[in-house]
mmCIF file of C-alpha atoms in Angstrom:
data_model
loop_
_atom_site.group_PDB
_atom_site.id
_atom_site.type_symbol
_atom_site.label_atom_id
_atom_site.label_comp_id
_atom_site.label_asym_id
_atom_site.label_seq_id
_atom_site.Cartn_x
_atom_site.Cartn_y
_atom_site.Cartn_z
ATOM 1 C CA MET A 1 130.439 58.688 -44.002
ATOM 2 C CA SER A 2 127.857 56.307 -43.002
ATOM 3 C CA ALA A 3 123.945 57.635 -42.487
ATOM 4 C CA PRO A 4 122.994 56.802 -39.114
ATOM 5 C CA SER A 5 120.951 52.995 -38.957
ATOM 6 C CA SER A 6 116.969 54.381 -37.837
ATOM 7 C CA SER A 7 115.085 51.686 -36.258
ATOM 8 C CA PRO A 8 112.942 49.914 -38.557
ATOM 9 C CA ALA A 9 109.547 49.616 -37.400
ATOM 10 C CA PRO A 10 107.572 47.325 -35.519
ATOM 11 C CA ILE A 11 105.398 45.075 -37.739
ATOM 12 C CA PRO A 12 102.531 43.698 -37.047
ATOM 13 C CA SER A 13 102.323 39.959 -35.824
ATOM 14 C CA SER A 14 99.038 38.009 -36.540
ATOM 15 C CA THR A 15 99.526 35.995 -33.782
ATOM 16 C CA PRO A 16 96.062 36.754 -31.006
ATOM 17 C CA HIS A 17 97.026 38.489 -27.917
ATOM 18 C CA THR A 18 97.036 35.909 -25.571
ATOM 19 C CA ALA A 19 94.794 37.780 -22.610
ATOM 20 C CA SER A 20 96.184 37.523 -18.860
ATOM 21 C CA PRO A 21 94.334 34.918 -17.353
ATOM 22 C CA SER A 22 92.177 38.102 -14.919
ATOM 23 C CA ALA A 23 90.835 39.488 -18.559
ATOM 24 C CA SER A 24 86.793 37.555 -19.557
ATOM 25 C CA PRO A 25 86.465 35.751 -23.515
ATOM 26 C CA PRO A 26 84.905 37.979 -25.165
ATOM 27 C CA ALA A 27 81.408 36.800 -25.994
ATOM 28 C CA PRO A 28 80.256 34.648 -29.748
ATOM 29 C CA PRO A 29 79.395 36.415 -32.019
ATOM 30 C CA GLN A 30 75.130 36.393 -32.202
ATOM 31 C CA PRO A 31 73.731 34.026 -35.125
ATOM 32 C CA PRO A 32 70.753 35.822 -36.446
ATOM 33 C CA SER A 33 67.500 34.650 -35.037
ATOM 34 C CA PRO A 34 64.967 32.558 -37.061
ATOM 35 C CA PRO A 35 61.059 33.788 -37.381
ATOM 36 C CA SER A 36 59.240 33.214 -34.459
ATOM 37 C CA ARG A 37 57.047 30.369 -33.799
ATOM 38 C CA ARG A 38 54.774 31.409 -30.944
ATOM 39 C CA ARG A 39 53.023 33.385 -33.375
ATOM 40 C CA PRO A 40 51.255 30.823 -35.383
ATOM 41 C CA ILE A 41 50.921 28.700 -32.196
ATOM 42 C CA LEU A 42 48.690 31.117 -30.421
ATOM 43 C CA LEU A 43 47.048 31.984 -33.169
ATOM 44 C CA LEU A 44 45.868 28.584 -33.516
ATOM 45 C CA LEU A 45 44.657 28.621 -30.155
ATOM 46 C CA GLY A 46 43.079 31.931 -30.556
ATOM 47 C CA ILE A 47 40.719 30.141 -33.304
ATOM 48 C CA ALA A 48 40.607 27.069 -31.524
ATOM 49 C CA ALA A 49 39.445 28.553 -27.866
ATOM 50 C CA LEU A 50 36.503 31.230 -30.706
ATOM 51 C CA LEU A 51 35.328 28.076 -32.366
ATOM 52 C CA GLY A 52 34.810 26.688 -28.927
ATOM 53 C CA GLY A 53 33.605 29.466 -27.326
ATOM 54 C CA ALA A 54 30.817 29.807 -30.491
ATOM 55 C CA ILE A 55 30.422 25.960 -30.390
ATOM 56 C CA TYR A 56 29.436 25.913 -26.519
ATOM 57 C CA GLY A 57 27.621 28.769 -27.063
ATOM 58 C CA ALA A 58 25.249 27.696 -29.632
ATOM 59 C CA HIS A 59 25.403 24.168 -27.603
ATOM 60 C CA TRP A 60 23.797 26.042 -24.593
ATOM 61 C CA TRP A 61 21.973 28.481 -27.550
ATOM 62 C CA ARG A 62 19.801 25.514 -28.545
ATOM 63 C CA VAL A 63 20.372 22.839 -25.560
ATOM 64 C CA GLY A 64 22.170 24.208 -22.157
ATOM 65 C CA ARG A 65 19.656 26.998 -21.504
ATOM 66 C CA PHE A 66 16.460 24.406 -21.277
ATOM 67 C CA ILE A 67 18.435 21.382 -18.855
ATOM 68 C CA GLU A 68 17.692 21.764 -15.885
ATOM 69 C CA SER A 69 19.245 19.869 -13.818
ATOM 70 C CA THR A 70 20.823 18.105 -10.469
ATOM 71 C CA ASP A 71 22.722 15.985 -7.712
ATOM 72 C CA ASP A 72 19.426 16.456 -4.152
ATOM 73 C CA ALA A 73 17.776 13.656 -5.956
ATOM 74 C CA TYR A 74 17.718 9.598 -4.868
ATOM 75 C CA LEU A 75 16.301 6.271 -5.705
ATOM 76 C CA LYS A 76 13.042 4.936 -3.732
ATOM 77 C CA ALA A 77 11.174 2.163 -4.159
ATOM 78 C CA ASP A 78 7.535 1.260 -2.460
ATOM 79 C CA SER A 79 9.022 -1.107 -0.453
ATOM 80 C CA VAL A 80 6.560 -3.178 2.576
ATOM 81 C CA THR A 81 6.951 -4.634 5.768
ATOM 82 C CA VAL A 82 6.474 -8.049 7.336
ATOM 83 C CA ALA A 83 4.529 -7.946 9.984
ATOM 84 C CA PRO A 84 1.882 -11.287 11.486
ATOM 85 C CA LYS A 85 -1.236 -11.113 11.699
ATOM 86 C CA VAL A 86 -1.329 -13.261 14.580
ATOM 87 C CA VAL A 87 0.651 -13.982 18.540
ATOM 88 C CA GLY A 88 2.735 -17.124 18.490
ATOM 89 C CA TYR A 89 6.102 -18.243 18.455
ATOM 90 C CA VAL A 90 8.531 -18.844 15.288
ATOM 91 C CA THR A 91 8.847 -22.410 14.249
ATOM 92 C CA GLU A 92 10.573 -21.657 10.697
ATOM 93 C CA VAL A 93 12.647 -19.391 8.423
ATOM 94 C CA PHE A 94 12.230 -19.758 4.821
ATOM 95 C CA VAL A 95 14.179 -17.185 3.204
ATOM 96 C CA GLN A 96 17.491 -15.541 3.258
ATOM 97 C CA PRO A 97 18.125 -11.879 4.110
ATOM 98 C CA ASN A 98 18.802 -10.362 -0.113
ATOM 99 C CA GLN A 99 16.681 -13.197 -1.303
ATOM 100 C CA ALA A 100 14.611 -12.210 -4.078
ATOM 101 C CA VAL A 101 11.232 -13.401 -3.623
ATOM 102 C CA LYS A 102 7.465 -14.030 -5.456
ATOM 103 C CA ARG A 103 4.938 -13.123 -4.773
ATOM 104 C CA GLY A 104 3.040 -15.709 -2.199
ATOM 105 C CA ASP A 105 6.317 -17.580 -1.447
ATOM 106 C CA PRO A 106 6.500 -18.801 2.639
ATOM 107 C CA LEU A 107 9.398 -16.439 4.761
ATOM 108 C CA VAL A 108 7.901 -17.065 8.094
ATOM 109 C CA ARG A 109 6.028 -20.416 10.116
ATOM 110 C CA LEU A 110 4.227 -19.481 13.228
ATOM 111 C CA ASP A 111 3.387 -22.225 15.971
ATOM 112 C CA ARG A 112 -0.256 -23.395 14.357
ATOM 113 C CA ARG A 113 -1.569 -25.362 17.523
ATOM 114 C CA GLN A 114 -3.563 -23.311 19.447
ATOM 115 C CA TYR A 115 -5.628 -21.787 15.893
ATOM 116 C CA GLU A 116 -5.860 -25.342 15.452
ATOM 117 C CA ALA A 117 -6.716 -26.817 18.589
ATOM 118 C CA MET A 118 -9.193 -23.566 18.216
ATOM 119 C CA LEU A 119 -10.873 -24.833 14.825
ATOM 120 C CA ALA A 120 -11.939 -28.291 16.048
ATOM 121 C CA GLN A 121 -13.754 -26.317 19.491
ATOM 122 C CA ALA A 122 -15.421 -24.071 16.700
ATOM 123 C CA GLN A 123 -16.469 -27.379 14.332
ATOM 124 C CA ALA A 124 -17.677 -29.093 16.984
ATOM 125 C CA THR A 125 -19.850 -26.032 18.453
ATOM 126 C CA ILE A 126 -21.261 -26.441 15.348
ATOM 127 C CA GLU A 127 -22.584 -29.886 15.002
ATOM 128 C CA ALA A 128 -23.990 -29.193 19.139
ATOM 129 C CA ARG A 129 -26.017 -26.075 17.558
ATOM 130 C CA LYS A 130 -26.929 -27.850 14.773
ATOM 131 C CA ALA A 131 -27.513 -30.936 16.629
ATOM 132 C CA ASP A 132 -30.026 -28.182 18.998
ATOM 133 C CA ILE A 133 -32.263 -27.679 15.513
ATOM 134 C CA GLN A 134 -33.037 -30.942 14.765
ATOM 135 C CA ARG A 135 -33.820 -31.884 18.248
ATOM 136 C CA ALA A 136 -36.001 -28.309 17.995
ATOM 137 C CA GLN A 137 -37.452 -29.480 14.711
ATOM 138 C CA ALA A 138 -39.121 -32.880 16.495
ATOM 139 C CA ASP A 139 -40.140 -31.003 19.255
ATOM 140 C CA ILE A 140 -42.125 -28.114 16.773
ATOM 141 C CA LEU A 141 -43.928 -31.624 14.927
ATOM 142 C CA GLN A 142 -44.604 -32.903 17.715
ATOM 143 C CA GLN A 143 -45.911 -30.175 19.195
ATOM 144 C CA LYS A 144 -48.074 -29.358 15.912
ATOM 145 C CA ALA A 145 -50.002 -32.823 17.005
ATOM 146 C CA GLN A 146 -50.790 -31.854 19.983
ATOM 147 C CA TRP A 147 -51.709 -28.267 18.540
ATOM 148 C CA ALA A 148 -53.309 -30.055 16.061
ATOM 149 C CA GLN A 149 -55.438 -31.851 19.010
ATOM 150 C CA ALA A 150 -55.921 -29.502 21.333
ATOM 151 C CA ARG A 151 -58.034 -27.183 18.564
ATOM 152 C CA ALA A 152 -60.355 -30.107 17.788
ATOM 153 C CA GLN A 153 -61.137 -30.901 20.978
ATOM 154 C CA VAL A 154 -61.706 -27.087 20.774
ATOM 155 C CA GLN A 155 -64.142 -28.007 18.467
ATOM 156 C CA SER A 156 -65.592 -30.547 20.306
ATOM 157 C CA ALA A 157 -66.092 -28.708 23.287
ATOM 158 C CA THR A 158 -67.499 -25.836 20.646
ATOM 159 C CA LEU A 159 -70.129 -27.856 19.673
ATOM 160 C CA ALA A 160 -71.296 -29.471 23.567
ATOM 161 C CA LEU A 161 -71.473 -26.153 24.345
ATOM 162 C CA THR A 162 -74.369 -25.178 21.193
ATOM 163 C CA HIS A 163 -75.588 -28.819 22.380
ATOM 164 C CA ALA A 164 -76.109 -27.242 26.318
ATOM 165 C CA GLN A 165 -77.171 -24.094 25.056
ATOM 166 C CA GLN A 166 -79.998 -25.270 22.669
ATOM 167 C CA GLU A 167 -81.305 -27.775 25.372
ATOM 168 C CA PHE A 168 -81.693 -25.370 28.527
ATOM 169 C CA GLU A 169 -83.140 -22.501 25.394
ATOM 170 C CA ARG A 170 -85.690 -25.347 24.840
ATOM 171 C CA PHE A 171 -86.779 -25.933 28.319
ATOM 172 C CA ALA A 172 -86.727 -23.125 29.745
ATOM 173 C CA PRO A 173 -89.639 -22.137 28.529
ATOM 174 C CA LEU A 174 -91.650 -25.913 30.254
ATOM 175 C CA VAL A 175 -91.100 -24.673 33.120
ATOM 176 C CA ALA A 176 -93.163 -21.843 33.398
ATOM 177 C CA THR A 177 -95.786 -24.022 31.428
ATOM 178 C CA GLY A 178 -95.012 -27.093 33.326
ATOM 179 C CA ALA A 179 -94.228 -28.257 31.174
ATOM 180 C CA THR A 180 -91.110 -30.039 33.270
ATOM 181 C CA THR A 181 -89.237 -29.248 36.609
ATOM 182 C CA GLU A 182 -86.615 -27.553 38.332
ATOM 183 C CA GLU A 183 -84.625 -30.162 38.655
ATOM 184 C CA ARG A 184 -84.126 -30.610 35.375
ATOM 185 C CA LEU A 185 -83.792 -27.107 33.482
ATOM 186 C CA ALA A 186 -81.357 -26.897 36.762
ATOM 187 C CA GLU A 187 -79.871 -29.983 35.239
ATOM 188 C CA LEU A 188 -79.821 -28.672 31.977
ATOM 189 C CA ARG A 189 -78.674 -24.695 32.953
ATOM 190 C CA ASN A 190 -75.502 -26.660 35.007
ATOM 191 C CA THR A 191 -74.296 -29.182 31.483
ATOM 192 C CA ARG A 192 -74.814 -25.520 29.938
ATOM 193 C CA ASP A 193 -71.995 -23.983 31.984
ATOM 194 C CA GLN A 194 -69.844 -26.940 32.094
ATOM 195 C CA ALA A 195 -69.785 -27.447 28.542
ATOM 196 C CA LYS A 196 -68.573 -23.251 28.647
ATOM 197 C CA ALA A 197 -65.768 -23.824 30.755
ATOM 198 C CA THR A 198 -64.334 -26.719 28.889
ATOM 199 C CA LEU A 199 -64.672 -24.569 25.441
ATOM 200 C CA ALA A 200 -62.386 -22.584 27.273
ATOM 201 C CA ALA A 201 -59.657 -25.016 28.896
ATOM 202 C CA ASN A 202 -59.142 -26.579 25.421
ATOM 203 C CA GLN A 203 -59.271 -23.014 24.288
ATOM 204 C CA ALA A 204 -56.121 -22.140 26.326
ATOM 205 C CA ALA A 205 -54.697 -25.469 26.152
ATOM 206 C CA GLU A 206 -55.432 -24.680 22.064
ATOM 207 C CA ALA A 207 -53.280 -21.283 23.442
ATOM 208 C CA ALA A 208 -50.681 -22.890 24.542
ATOM 209 C CA ALA A 209 -49.854 -25.884 22.063
ATOM 210 C CA ALA A 210 -49.243 -23.081 20.027
ATOM 211 C CA SER A 211 -47.360 -21.250 22.879
ATOM 212 C CA ARG A 212 -45.408 -24.250 22.673
ATOM 213 C CA ILE A 213 -44.752 -23.992 18.604
ATOM 214 C CA GLN A 214 -43.414 -20.722 18.797
ATOM 215 C CA SER A 215 -41.126 -20.848 21.601
ATOM 216 C CA THR A 216 -39.507 -23.945 19.608
ATOM 217 C CA GLU A 217 -39.204 -22.332 16.465
ATOM 218 C CA ALA A 218 -37.439 -19.430 18.161
ATOM 219 C CA GLN A 219 -35.258 -21.487 19.552
ATOM 220 C CA VAL A 220 -34.714 -22.871 16.465
ATOM 221 C CA ALA A 221 -33.928 -20.155 14.845
ATOM 222 C CA GLN A 222 -31.655 -19.090 17.864
ATOM 223 C CA SER A 223 -29.516 -22.069 16.950
ATOM 224 C CA LYS A 224 -29.372 -21.267 13.217
ATOM 225 C CA ALA A 225 -27.696 -17.381 14.558
ATOM 226 C CA GLN A 226 -25.145 -19.883 17.136
ATOM 227 C CA VAL A 227 -24.518 -22.375 14.338
ATOM 228 C CA GLN A 228 -23.832 -18.660 12.048
ATOM 229 C CA ALA A 229 -21.029 -17.923 14.617
ATOM 230 C CA ALA A 230 -20.048 -21.008 15.568
ATOM 231 C CA ASP A 231 -19.635 -20.946 11.576
ATOM 232 C CA ALA A 232 -17.737 -17.478 10.935
ATOM 233 C CA ALA A 233 -16.180 -18.458 14.448
ATOM 234 C CA ARG A 234 -14.458 -20.980 12.406
ATOM 235 C CA ASN A 235 -13.654 -19.511 9.060
ATOM 236 C CA GLN A 236 -11.547 -16.991 11.335
ATOM 237 C CA THR A 237 -9.804 -18.945 13.245
ATOM 238 C CA HIS A 238 -9.450 -21.177 10.267
ATOM 239 C CA LEU A 239 -7.577 -17.359 8.455
ATOM 240 C CA ASP A 240 -5.278 -17.571 11.515
ATOM 241 C CA VAL A 241 -4.438 -20.557 10.751
ATOM 242 C CA ASP A 242 -3.511 -19.990 7.448
ATOM 243 C CA ASP A 243 -1.743 -16.355 8.774
ATOM 244 C CA THR A 244 1.095 -18.828 11.139
ATOM 245 C CA VAL A 245 2.351 -18.939 7.698
ATOM 246 C CA VAL A 246 3.572 -15.376 6.738
ATOM 247 C CA ARG A 247 4.256 -14.821 3.185
ATOM 248 C CA ALA A 248 5.424 -12.264 0.444
ATOM 249 C CA ALA A 249 3.054 -9.485 -0.047
ATOM 250 C CA ILE A 250 4.518 -8.241 -3.950
ATOM 251 C CA ASP A 251 7.626 -9.049 -5.245
ATOM 252 C CA GLY A 252 10.711 -7.180 -4.255
ATOM 253 C CA ARG A 253 14.472 -8.603 -1.969
ATOM 254 C CA VAL A 254 14.098 -9.333 1.602
ATOM 255 C CA GLY A 255 16.140 -6.302 4.022
ATOM 256 C CA ASP A 256 16.377 -5.991 6.882
ATOM 257 C CA SER A 257 15.250 -8.930 8.111
ATOM 258 C CA THR A 258 15.473 -9.094 11.715
ATOM 259 C CA VAL A 259 13.151 -13.159 12.902
ATOM 260 C CA ARG A 260 14.795 -15.223 14.042
ATOM 261 C CA VAL A 261 13.383 -19.121 15.220
ATOM 262 C CA GLY A 262 11.954 -19.567 18.649
ATOM 263 C CA GLN A 263 10.958 -15.511 18.443
ATOM 264 C CA LEU A 264 7.580 -14.698 19.600
ATOM 265 C CA VAL A 265 6.425 -11.974 17.452
ATOM 266 C CA GLN A 266 2.917 -10.318 17.788
ATOM 267 C CA PRO A 267 0.920 -9.714 16.121
ATOM 268 C CA GLY A 268 2.058 -6.035 14.134
ATOM 269 C CA THR A 269 5.787 -6.831 14.684
ATOM 270 C CA ARG A 270 8.449 -6.051 12.000
ATOM 271 C CA LEU A 271 10.145 -9.467 11.439
ATOM 272 C CA MET A 272 11.530 -7.994 7.524
ATOM 273 C CA THR A 273 11.136 -5.962 4.197
ATOM 274 C CA LEU A 274 10.593 -6.204 0.979
ATOM 275 C CA VAL A 275 12.601 -4.184 -2.036
ATOM 276 C CA PRO A 276 10.654 -4.682 -5.445
ATOM 277 C CA VAL A 277 13.889 -3.250 -6.730
ATOM 278 C CA GLN A 278 12.375 -3.866 -10.381
ATOM 279 C CA GLU A 279 9.495 -0.371 -9.754
ATOM 280 C CA VAL A 280 12.146 1.065 -8.641
ATOM 281 C CA TYR A 281 12.283 5.399 -9.232
ATOM 282 C CA LEU A 282 13.340 8.347 -9.083
ATOM 283 C CA VAL A 283 12.386 11.418 -6.447
ATOM 284 C CA ALA A 284 14.543 15.108 -7.421
ATOM 285 C CA ASN A 285 14.806 17.472 -5.273
ATOM 286 C CA PHE A 286 15.025 20.360 -7.479
ATOM 287 C CA LYS A 287 15.043 24.557 -6.881
ATOM 288 C CA GLU A 288 11.664 26.173 -7.122
ATOM 289 C CA THR A 289 13.578 28.062 -9.922
ATOM 290 C CA GLN A 290 14.198 25.283 -11.412
ATOM 291 C CA ILE A 291 10.400 23.673 -12.414
ATOM 292 C CA GLY A 292 8.554 26.364 -14.623
ATOM 293 C CA ARG A 293 8.848 25.134 -17.478
ATOM 294 C CA MET A 294 8.885 21.304 -16.336
ATOM 295 C CA ARG A 295 6.046 18.821 -17.437
ATOM 296 C CA ALA A 296 5.053 15.574 -17.375
ATOM 297 C CA GLY A 297 6.478 13.326 -19.407
ATOM 298 C CA GLN A 298 9.878 15.213 -20.719
ATOM 299 C CA PRO A 299 12.678 12.814 -20.884
ATOM 300 C CA VAL A 300 15.694 12.968 -17.992
ATOM 301 C CA THR A 301 19.267 11.305 -18.637
ATOM 302 C CA LEU A 302 20.637 9.760 -15.126
ATOM 303 C CA HIS A 303 24.196 9.464 -13.966
ATOM 304 C CA VAL A 304 24.263 7.451 -11.005
ATOM 305 C CA ASP A 305 26.958 7.764 -8.855
ATOM 306 C CA ALA A 306 27.774 4.333 -8.134
ATOM 307 C CA LEU A 307 27.514 3.323 -11.880
ATOM 308 C CA PRO A 308 29.585 5.936 -13.109
ATOM 309 C CA ASP A 309 29.565 4.447 -17.094
ATOM 310 C CA LEU A 310 26.195 4.287 -16.685
ATOM 311 C CA THR A 311 24.076 6.853 -18.429
ATOM 312 C CA LEU A 312 20.242 6.087 -17.747
ATOM 313 C CA HIS A 313 16.839 7.693 -19.263
ATOM 314 C CA GLY A 314 13.711 8.682 -17.300
ATOM 315 C CA ALA A 315 10.597 10.634 -17.956
ATOM 316 C CA VAL A 316 8.771 13.267 -15.645
ATOM 317 C CA GLU A 317 6.061 11.575 -14.397
ATOM 318 C CA SER A 318 4.657 13.742 -11.163
ATOM 319 C CA PHE A 319 5.324 16.678 -9.103
ATOM 320 C CA SER A 320 4.265 17.151 -5.317
ATOM 321 C CA PRO A 321 1.762 19.233 -4.432
ATOM 322 C CA GLY A 322 3.847 20.544 -1.473
ATOM 323 C CA THR A 323 7.444 21.595 -0.718
ATOM 324 C CA GLY A 324 9.578 19.238 0.770
ATOM 325 C CA ALA A 325 8.955 22.443 3.520
ATOM 326 C CA GLN A 326 5.337 21.404 3.900
ATOM 327 C CA PHE A 327 6.070 17.999 4.581
ATOM 328 C CA ALA A 328 8.340 18.515 7.790
ATOM 329 C CA LEU A 329 7.754 17.386 11.095
ATOM 330 C CA LEU A 330 8.276 21.114 11.736
ATOM 331 C CA PRO A 331 7.848 22.783 9.215
ATOM 332 C CA SER A 332 8.437 26.252 8.487
ATOM 333 C CA GLU A 333 6.416 29.409 10.867
ATOM 334 C CA ASN A 334 7.728 32.306 8.404
ATOM 335 C CA ALA A 335 4.625 34.991 10.420
ATOM 336 C CA THR A 336 7.519 35.521 13.575
ATOM 337 C CA GLY A 337 10.275 36.613 13.846
ATOM 338 C CA ASN A 338 12.843 37.703 11.321
ATOM 339 C CA PHE A 339 12.278 36.537 8.135
ATOM 340 C CA THR A 340 15.199 35.351 5.734
ATOM 341 C CA LYS A 341 14.094 33.791 1.980
ATOM 342 C CA ILE A 342 14.774 30.019 1.942
ATOM 343 C CA VAL A 343 14.880 28.845 -1.964
ATOM 344 C CA GLN A 344 12.296 25.949 -1.605
ATOM 345 C CA ARG A 345 12.589 22.312 -3.644
ATOM 346 C CA VAL A 346 10.363 20.331 -4.608
ATOM 347 C CA PRO A 347 10.210 16.510 -5.420
ATOM 348 C CA VAL A 348 9.479 15.876 -8.702
ATOM 349 C CA ARG A 349 9.119 12.198 -9.414
ATOM 350 C CA ILE A 350 10.951 9.882 -12.593
ATOM 351 C CA ARG A 351 10.242 7.252 -14.002
ATOM 352 C CA VAL A 352 13.539 4.895 -14.477
ATOM 353 C CA LEU A 353 13.197 3.325 -17.923
ATOM 354 C CA ALA A 354 15.717 0.431 -17.822
ATOM 355 C CA ASP A 355 15.566 -3.522 -18.471
ATOM 356 C CA ALA A 356 15.189 -5.762 -15.683
ATOM 357 C CA ALA A 357 19.447 -6.377 -15.484
ATOM 358 C CA VAL A 358 19.591 -2.831 -15.040
ATOM 359 C CA ARG A 359 16.577 -2.766 -12.042
ATOM 360 C CA GLU A 360 19.225 -5.823 -10.497
ATOM 361 C CA ARG A 361 21.380 -3.006 -10.233
ATOM 362 C CA LEU A 362 19.759 0.110 -9.122
ATOM 363 C CA LEU A 363 19.304 -0.286 -4.751
ATOM 364 C CA PRO A 364 16.959 2.724 -3.496
ATOM 365 C CA GLY A 365 18.839 5.199 -1.350
ATOM 366 C CA LEU A 366 21.777 5.358 -4.367
ATOM 367 C CA SER A 367 22.347 8.758 -5.203
ATOM 368 C CA VAL A 368 21.741 10.143 -9.183
ATOM 369 C CA THR A 369 22.181 13.427 -11.022
ATOM 370 C CA THR A 370 19.255 14.208 -12.793
ATOM 371 C CA GLU A 371 19.240 16.395 -16.096
ATOM 372 C CA VAL A 372 16.159 17.591 -17.267
ATOM 373 C CA ASP A 373 14.982 18.837 -20.994
ATOM 374 C CA THR A 374 12.899 21.110 -20.997
ATOM 375 C CA ARG A 375 12.868 21.987 -24.562
ATOM 376 C CA GLU A 376 9.570 20.650 -25.588
ATOM 377 C CA ASP A 377 7.813 22.740 -23.421
ATOM 378 C CA ALA A 378 9.714 26.006 -23.929
ATOM 379 C CA ALA A 379 9.432 25.330 -28.003
ATOM 380 C CA THR A 380 5.596 25.229 -27.208
ATOM 381 C CA HIS A 381 5.939 28.051 -25.651
ATOM 382 C CA GLN A 382 7.898 29.995 -27.701
ATOM 383 C CA ALA A 383 5.280 28.880 -30.789
ATOM 384 C CA ALA A 384 1.862 30.525 -28.427
ATOM 385 C CA SER A 385 3.819 33.948 -27.951
ATOM 386 C CA GLY A 386 4.771 34.467 -31.841
ATOM 387 C CA ASP A 387 0.575 33.221 -31.967
ATOM 388 C CA GLN A 388 -0.478 36.155 -29.567
ATOM 389 C CA HIS A 389 2.156 38.899 -30.981
ATOM 390 C CA GLY A 390 1.266 37.928 -34.735
#
C-alpha cells in the first residue's frame, strides 16, 4: 500500500514581486553625506569681516575721526560787472559770450562824437583864456608906464609946492615992513594953493594908476584860474572820450552778455560779467559742530560733482566772521516767540590747489564735496594736553 502523497513546499522565487500600478516605488537608499563645506566658508567670511572691521576701526581712529566733510560747498569767483562810465549808443562789440579776455582788452565801443566836440570846445576855451591873459599882461605894462608917469608928476608937484611955500613964507614978513605989497603976497599965496591942488590931483592919478594895475593883475589871475578850469574840463572830456571804449578790468571769461549794437546805455548799465576762472575758490558751509578743530592751512580733499573722476586738493584759507544766518536779508530773531534750536553753518573759504588746465574746467557754482583733515591740530592739542598733565 502506497503512502499518501503530500504537496511540496513552495520554493521562494528569486523573481522580484511586481507591485501593483497603484503602489509607490520605495525610496532609493541615500549615500552617506560628505563633510559640510559651508563651515570653512563661513569661517573665512568671519575672519575677513573681523579684519575689515579692525582695519576700518584703525583707519577711523587714526584718520576718520579727524575728517570733517560736507556737501554744502560750492565753487565761487569774484566776478566783475562790466558797465560804462558815460552815456552813448553802442557802435561796436568786440567780444563774444564765454570768450577769454585779458586785462585792458577792449570790450565795447560807444559813440564818441559828442565827447570829441566837447573836447574841442574845452580846448577853444583854454585858448581864449590864454589870449585874455596875454592882453591883460600887455595892459599891465602900459598901466605901469602910466603909473611911473603919475609918480613923476607927483614928484614935480611936490617940488613946486615946496618952492611956492618957501616963497610965500619969505615974502610974508616983508609985507609988515612995507618991503613988498599985499598984491605980491596974494599972488604967492595963490601959487602955493595951486601947487597943493596940483599935487593932490597928481597923487590921485598915481593912486588910480596903481589901482588899475592891481585890477588888471586880478583879471590875469582870474583868467589863469579859468584856464585851469578849462584845462580840467578838457582833461575830463578827454577821459570821457577814452571811456567810450569799455575795457576789461581783470583777466577772465565773458559771461552774461546782454549788450547789443545800437543799444543806448547809461552810466552803470550792466553790459556783461567777467568771471576770473583762474582765481576760483571754494566756500564750504560746515556745521558749527564741525569747525572746532579746523584751522587755517589744514589740507582739504575736494570732489567736484561735475568731475567725478578727478580728486582735487586745497587748503583752508579763512573763516567767515559770522554764521550764514547773521548775514541773511532777514536774520532770525530767537528772542521772540517759541525757540527752536537749529544747527548753524559757518562759511569756510578754501583755496583750490590746481593747475591752469584744471581751473579752466572749474566753473563758479559747481557743487563740491569737501573733506578737511584736522589731524595736525588734533595732534598738537593732544601734545599740549599731555604737557599740561605732566
